Coordinates of C-alpha atoms in Angstrom, one line a residue:
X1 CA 0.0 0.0 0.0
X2 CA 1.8 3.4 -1.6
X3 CA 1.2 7.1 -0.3
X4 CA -0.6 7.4 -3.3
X5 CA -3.0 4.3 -2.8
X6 CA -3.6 5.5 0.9
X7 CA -4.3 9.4 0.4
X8 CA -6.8 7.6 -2.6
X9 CA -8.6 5.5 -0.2
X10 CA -8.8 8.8 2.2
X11 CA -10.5 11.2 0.2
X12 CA -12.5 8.3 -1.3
X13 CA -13.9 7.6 2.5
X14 CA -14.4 11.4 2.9
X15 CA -16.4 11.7 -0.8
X16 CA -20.2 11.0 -0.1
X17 CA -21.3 13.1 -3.2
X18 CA -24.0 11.7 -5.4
X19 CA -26.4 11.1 -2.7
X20 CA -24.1 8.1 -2.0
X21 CA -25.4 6.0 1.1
X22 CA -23.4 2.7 0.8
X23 CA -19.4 2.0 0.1
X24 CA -17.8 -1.1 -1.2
X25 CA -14.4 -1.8 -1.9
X26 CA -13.7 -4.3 -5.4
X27 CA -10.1 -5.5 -5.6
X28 CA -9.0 -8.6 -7.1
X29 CA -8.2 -10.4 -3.8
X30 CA -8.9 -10.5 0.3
X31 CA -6.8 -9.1 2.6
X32 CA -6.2 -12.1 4.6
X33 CA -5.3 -15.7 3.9
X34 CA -7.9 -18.0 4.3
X35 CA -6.2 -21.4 3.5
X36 CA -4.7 -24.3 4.8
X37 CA -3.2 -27.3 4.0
X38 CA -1.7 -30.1 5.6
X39 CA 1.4 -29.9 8.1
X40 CA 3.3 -32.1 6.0
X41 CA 2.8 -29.9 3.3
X42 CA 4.9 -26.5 2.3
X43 CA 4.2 -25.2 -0.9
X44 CA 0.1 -24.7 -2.6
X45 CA 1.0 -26.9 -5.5
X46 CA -0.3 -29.7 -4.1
X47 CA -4.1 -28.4 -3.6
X48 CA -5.1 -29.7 -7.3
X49 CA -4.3 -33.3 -5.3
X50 CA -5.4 -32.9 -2.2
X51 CA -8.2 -35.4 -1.8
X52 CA -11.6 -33.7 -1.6
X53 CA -13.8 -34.8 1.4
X54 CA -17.3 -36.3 1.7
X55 CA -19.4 -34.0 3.9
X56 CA -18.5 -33.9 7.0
X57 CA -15.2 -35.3 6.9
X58 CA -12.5 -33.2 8.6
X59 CA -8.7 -33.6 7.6
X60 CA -7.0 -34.3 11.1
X61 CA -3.9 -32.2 11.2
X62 CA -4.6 -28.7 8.6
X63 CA -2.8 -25.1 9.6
X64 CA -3.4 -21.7 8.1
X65 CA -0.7 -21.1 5.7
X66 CA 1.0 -18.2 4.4
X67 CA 0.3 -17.8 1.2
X68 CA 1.2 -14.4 -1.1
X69 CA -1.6 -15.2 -4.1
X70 CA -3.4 -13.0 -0.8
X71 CA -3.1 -9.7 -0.2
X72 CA -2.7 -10.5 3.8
X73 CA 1.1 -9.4 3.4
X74 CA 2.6 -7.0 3.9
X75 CA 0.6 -6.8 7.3
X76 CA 1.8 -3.0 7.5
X77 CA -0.1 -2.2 4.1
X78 CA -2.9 -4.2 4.8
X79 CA -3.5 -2.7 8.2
X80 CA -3.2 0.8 6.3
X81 CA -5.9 0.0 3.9
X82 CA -8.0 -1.3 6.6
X83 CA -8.3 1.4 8.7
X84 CA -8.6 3.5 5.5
X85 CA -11.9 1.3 4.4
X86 CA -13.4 1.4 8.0
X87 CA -13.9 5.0 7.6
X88 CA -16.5 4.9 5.2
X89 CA -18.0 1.9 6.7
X90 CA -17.3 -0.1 3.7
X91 CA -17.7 -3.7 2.4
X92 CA -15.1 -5.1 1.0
X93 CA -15.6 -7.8 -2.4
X94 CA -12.8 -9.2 -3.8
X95 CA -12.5 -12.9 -5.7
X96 CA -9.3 -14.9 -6.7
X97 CA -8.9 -17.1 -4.0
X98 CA -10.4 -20.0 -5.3
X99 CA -12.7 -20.4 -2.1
X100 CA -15.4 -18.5 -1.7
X101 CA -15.3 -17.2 2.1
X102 CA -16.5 -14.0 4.4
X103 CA -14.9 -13.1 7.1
X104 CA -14.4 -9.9 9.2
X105 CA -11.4 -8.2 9.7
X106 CA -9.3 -7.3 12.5
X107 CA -6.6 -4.9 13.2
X108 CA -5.5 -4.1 16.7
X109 CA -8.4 -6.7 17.9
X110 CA -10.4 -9.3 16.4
X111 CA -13.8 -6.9 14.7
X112 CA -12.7 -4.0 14.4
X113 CA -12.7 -3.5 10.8
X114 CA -15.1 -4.0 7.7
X115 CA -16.7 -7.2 6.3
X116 CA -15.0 -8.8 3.0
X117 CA -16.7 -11.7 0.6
X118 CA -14.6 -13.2 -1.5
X119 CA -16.9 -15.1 -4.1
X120 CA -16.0 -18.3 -5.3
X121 CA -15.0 -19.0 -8.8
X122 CA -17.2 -20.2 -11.6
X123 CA -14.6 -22.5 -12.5
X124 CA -12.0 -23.8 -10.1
X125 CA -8.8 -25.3 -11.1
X126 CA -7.6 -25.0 -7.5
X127 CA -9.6 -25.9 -4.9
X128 CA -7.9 -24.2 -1.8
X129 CA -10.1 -25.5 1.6
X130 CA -9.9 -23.7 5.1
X131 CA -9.6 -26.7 7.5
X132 CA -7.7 -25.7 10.8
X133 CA -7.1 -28.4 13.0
X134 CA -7.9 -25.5 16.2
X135 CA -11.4 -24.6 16.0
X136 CA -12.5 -20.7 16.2
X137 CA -12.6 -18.7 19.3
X138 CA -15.6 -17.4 19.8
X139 CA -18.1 -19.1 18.1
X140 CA -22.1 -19.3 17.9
X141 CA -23.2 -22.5 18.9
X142 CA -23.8 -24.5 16.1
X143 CA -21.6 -23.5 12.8
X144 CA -18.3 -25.6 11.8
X145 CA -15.5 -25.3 13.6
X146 CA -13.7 -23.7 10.6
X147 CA -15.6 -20.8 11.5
X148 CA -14.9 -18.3 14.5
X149 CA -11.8 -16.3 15.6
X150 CA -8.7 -17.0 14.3
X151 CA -5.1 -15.8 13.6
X152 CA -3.9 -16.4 8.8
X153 CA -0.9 -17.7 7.9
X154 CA 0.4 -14.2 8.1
X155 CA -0.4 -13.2 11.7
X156 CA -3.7 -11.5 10.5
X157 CA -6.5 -11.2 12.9
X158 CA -10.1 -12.6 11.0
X159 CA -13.2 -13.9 12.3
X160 CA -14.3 -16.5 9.8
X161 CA -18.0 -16.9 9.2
X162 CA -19.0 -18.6 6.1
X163 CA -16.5 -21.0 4.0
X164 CA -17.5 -23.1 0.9
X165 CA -14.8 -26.0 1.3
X166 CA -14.5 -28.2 -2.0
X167 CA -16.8 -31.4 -1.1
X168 CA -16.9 -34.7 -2.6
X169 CA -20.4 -35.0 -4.5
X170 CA -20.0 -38.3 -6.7
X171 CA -21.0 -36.2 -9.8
X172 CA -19.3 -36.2 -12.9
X173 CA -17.5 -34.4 -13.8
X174 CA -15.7 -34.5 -10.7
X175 CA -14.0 -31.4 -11.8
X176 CA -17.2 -29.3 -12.0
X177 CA -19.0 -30.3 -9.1
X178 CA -16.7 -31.2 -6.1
X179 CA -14.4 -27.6 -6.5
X180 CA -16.8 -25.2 -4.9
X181 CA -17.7 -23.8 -8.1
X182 CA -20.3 -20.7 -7.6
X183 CA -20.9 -17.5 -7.8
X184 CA -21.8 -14.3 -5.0
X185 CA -24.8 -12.0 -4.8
X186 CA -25.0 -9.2 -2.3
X187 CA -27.8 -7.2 -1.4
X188 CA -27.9 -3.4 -0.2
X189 CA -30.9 -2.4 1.7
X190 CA -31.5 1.6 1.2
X191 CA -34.1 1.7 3.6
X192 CA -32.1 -0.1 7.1
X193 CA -28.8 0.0 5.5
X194 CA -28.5 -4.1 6.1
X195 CA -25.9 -6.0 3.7
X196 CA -27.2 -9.6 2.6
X197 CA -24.3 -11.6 1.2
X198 CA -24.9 -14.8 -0.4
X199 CA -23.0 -17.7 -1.9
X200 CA -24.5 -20.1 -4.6
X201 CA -23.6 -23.3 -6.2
X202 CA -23.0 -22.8 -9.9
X203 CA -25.9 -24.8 -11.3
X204 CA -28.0 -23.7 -8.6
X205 CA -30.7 -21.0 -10.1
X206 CA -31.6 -18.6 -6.6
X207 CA -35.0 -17.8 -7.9
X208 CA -36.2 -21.7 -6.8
X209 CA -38.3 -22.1 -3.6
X210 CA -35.8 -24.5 -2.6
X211 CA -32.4 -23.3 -3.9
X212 CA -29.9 -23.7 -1.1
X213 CA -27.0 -21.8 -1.0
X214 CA -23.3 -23.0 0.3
X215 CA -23.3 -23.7 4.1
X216 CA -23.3 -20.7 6.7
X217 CA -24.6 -18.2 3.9
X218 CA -26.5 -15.6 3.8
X219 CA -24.3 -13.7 6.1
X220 CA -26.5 -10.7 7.3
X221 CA -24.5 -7.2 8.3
X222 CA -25.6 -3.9 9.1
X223 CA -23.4 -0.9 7.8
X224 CA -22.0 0.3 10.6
X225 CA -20.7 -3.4 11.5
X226 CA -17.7 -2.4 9.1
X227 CA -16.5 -0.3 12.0
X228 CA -16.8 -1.9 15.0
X229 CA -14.0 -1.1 16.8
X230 CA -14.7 -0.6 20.8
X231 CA -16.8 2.5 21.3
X232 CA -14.9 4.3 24.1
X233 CA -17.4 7.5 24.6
X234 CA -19.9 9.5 22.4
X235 CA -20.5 12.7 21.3
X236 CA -23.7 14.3 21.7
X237 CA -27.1 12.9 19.3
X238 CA -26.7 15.5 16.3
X239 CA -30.6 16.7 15.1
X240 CA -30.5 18.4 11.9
X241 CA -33.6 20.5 10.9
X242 CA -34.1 21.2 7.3
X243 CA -31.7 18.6 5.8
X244 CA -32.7 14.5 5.6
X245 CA -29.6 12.0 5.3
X246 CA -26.6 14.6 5.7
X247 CA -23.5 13.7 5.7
X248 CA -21.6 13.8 9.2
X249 CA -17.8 13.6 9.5
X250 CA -16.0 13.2 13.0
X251 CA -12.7 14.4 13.1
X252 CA -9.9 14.5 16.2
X253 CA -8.9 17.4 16.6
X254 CA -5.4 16.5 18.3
X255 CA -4.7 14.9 15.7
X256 CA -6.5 16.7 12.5
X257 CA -7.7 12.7 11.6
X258 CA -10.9 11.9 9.8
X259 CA -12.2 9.3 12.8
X260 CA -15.6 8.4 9.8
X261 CA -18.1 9.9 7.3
X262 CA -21.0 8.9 7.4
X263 CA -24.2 9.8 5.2
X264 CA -26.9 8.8 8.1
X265 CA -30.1 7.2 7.6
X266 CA -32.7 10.0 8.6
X267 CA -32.0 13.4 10.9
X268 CA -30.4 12.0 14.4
X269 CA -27.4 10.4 14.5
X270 CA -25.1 9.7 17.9
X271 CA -21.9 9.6 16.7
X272 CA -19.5 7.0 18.7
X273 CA -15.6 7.4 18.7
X274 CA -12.7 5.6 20.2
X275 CA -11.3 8.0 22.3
X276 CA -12.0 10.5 24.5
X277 CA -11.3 14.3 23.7
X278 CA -12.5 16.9 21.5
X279 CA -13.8 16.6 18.0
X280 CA -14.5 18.6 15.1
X281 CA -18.0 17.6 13.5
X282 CA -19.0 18.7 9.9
X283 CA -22.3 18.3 8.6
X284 CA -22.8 18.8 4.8
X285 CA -24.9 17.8 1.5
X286 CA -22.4 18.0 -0.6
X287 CA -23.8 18.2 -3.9
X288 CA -25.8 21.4 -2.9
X289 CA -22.1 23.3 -1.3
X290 CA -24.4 23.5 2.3
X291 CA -22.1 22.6 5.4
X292 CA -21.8 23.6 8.8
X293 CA -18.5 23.1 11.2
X294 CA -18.9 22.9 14.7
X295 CA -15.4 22.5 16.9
X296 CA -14.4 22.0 20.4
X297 CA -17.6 18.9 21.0
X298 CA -16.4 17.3 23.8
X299 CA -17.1 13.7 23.9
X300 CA -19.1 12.6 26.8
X301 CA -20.3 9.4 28.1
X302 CA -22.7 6.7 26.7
X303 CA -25.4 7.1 29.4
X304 CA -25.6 11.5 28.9
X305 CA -28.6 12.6 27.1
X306 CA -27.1 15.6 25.8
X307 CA -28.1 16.9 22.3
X308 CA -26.8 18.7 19.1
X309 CA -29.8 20.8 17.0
X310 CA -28.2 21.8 14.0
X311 CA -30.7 23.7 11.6
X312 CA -29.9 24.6 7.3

């Protein structure tokens, strides 16, 4: 991650022109690694042999591997671009793993960045599986032991909900239907700002009654789940009058960082941040030129019931 890509990824977080209401990220791959293999195996050129299992079958002795076809390394750029993305709240959609996956991402701590799907491919010549012999930290009750908290091949914090491991079938060809071949839909609610992400078989057609779609999907998010780093204090619940779905931006003043924009959902918003000290808050449509800056809001604690009217 250059200067140049960073500063991109900054004023792209801060741009919520065109009545935009949602952000997503599109890059070719996932910022983490989301693979194993065997421990008597070094190198990925042995996953077009690697036996594919029957459902249900769990290889005994897999570890997360390191694997640069990911973008999980450098772990210094990937952290950049990370905390970069959280400030607009955004997904992130990538492919070119050969295993369709979403996880969430962590930083400093396990969710506290965005949400990434990597969809599986429509045709897989390398069918990579995510098998670690540790189960997650952390999970529901219920959902594979694949899933959960975990630490990549790279030392990369990412809670792994929803894997589509190659599975034996016994249809021919063996190639086609035993890879995890398929394809991803996701599906952006306006109204409640809720994320739907689903992952389908290839021959499977979603508009049948009884479609089914690869094993823990959908995976259902809310917007501001892409930041979910630990809420230290608040600042007071802004009310604008004469303006629906502004944009806010939070900014430190200590520092002069951009903490999140945000266009809201409505006229109140309580804006959370991670530390506490005095903030800078904008409020704007930007494609009209209408703003209003407000500096010196102290942040103040969860439980105070103190307000912000702001009229245009």
């Amino acid at each position: 991650m250059g200067e140049r890509q960073l500063k991109f990824l900054e004023d792209w977080a801060a741009d919520w022109s065109n009545l935009t209401w949602m952000k997503v990220v599109l890059s070719q791959t996932i910022f983490a690694n989301v693979a194993t293999l065997p421990k008597s195996e070094h190198h990925d050129r042995i996953v077009p042999r690697l036996r594919i299992l029957p459902e249900g079958e769990y290889p005994p002795d897999d570890r997360p591997v390191s694997d640069m076809d990911s973008n999980g390394w450098p772990q210094t750029g990937r952290n950049k671009a990370l905390k970069a993305m959280r400030k607009a709240f955004a997904l992130h959609i990538a492919g070119d793993q050969h295993l369709g996956s979403t996880i969430q991402y962590g930083v400093d701590d396990w969710y506290d960045a965005g949400f990434a799907f990597c969809v599986p491919a429509i045709s897989n010549i390398w069918p990579r599986r995510w098998f670690p012999e540790e189960p997650g930290k952390n999970r529901e009750p219920g959902p594979p032991k694949y899933t959960g908290d975990f630490i990549d091949g790279f030392g990369n914090k990412i809670t792994v909900h929803a894997v589509s491991n190659p599975v034996f079938t016994g249809k021919k060809p063996s190639n086609l239907y035993d890879r995890a071949t398929g394809y991803g839909i996701v599906r952006f609610n306006k109204t409640t700002r809720d994320i739907t992400i689903e992952c389908w078989p290839r021959f499977t057609d979603p508009a049948d009654p009884g479609a089914g779609q690869y094993t823990g999907w959908p995976v259902k998010i809310n917007q501001m789940e892409n930041y979910n780093r630990k809420t230290v204090a608040y600042l007071p619940e802004i009310v604008v009058e004469g303006m629906v779905n502004p944009v806010i931006r939070v900014i430190e003043e200590a520092t002069n960082e951009m903490v999140y924009t945000l266009r809201i959902k409505g006229n109140t918003f309580r804006p959370k941040v991670f530390s506490e000290a005095t903030y800078t808050i904008k409020i704007s449509d930007p494609d009209n030129d209408k703003e209003k800056v407000f500096k010196g809001v102290q942040s103040i604690p969860k439980e105070s019931e103190e307000k912000f009217e702001v009229t245009f």
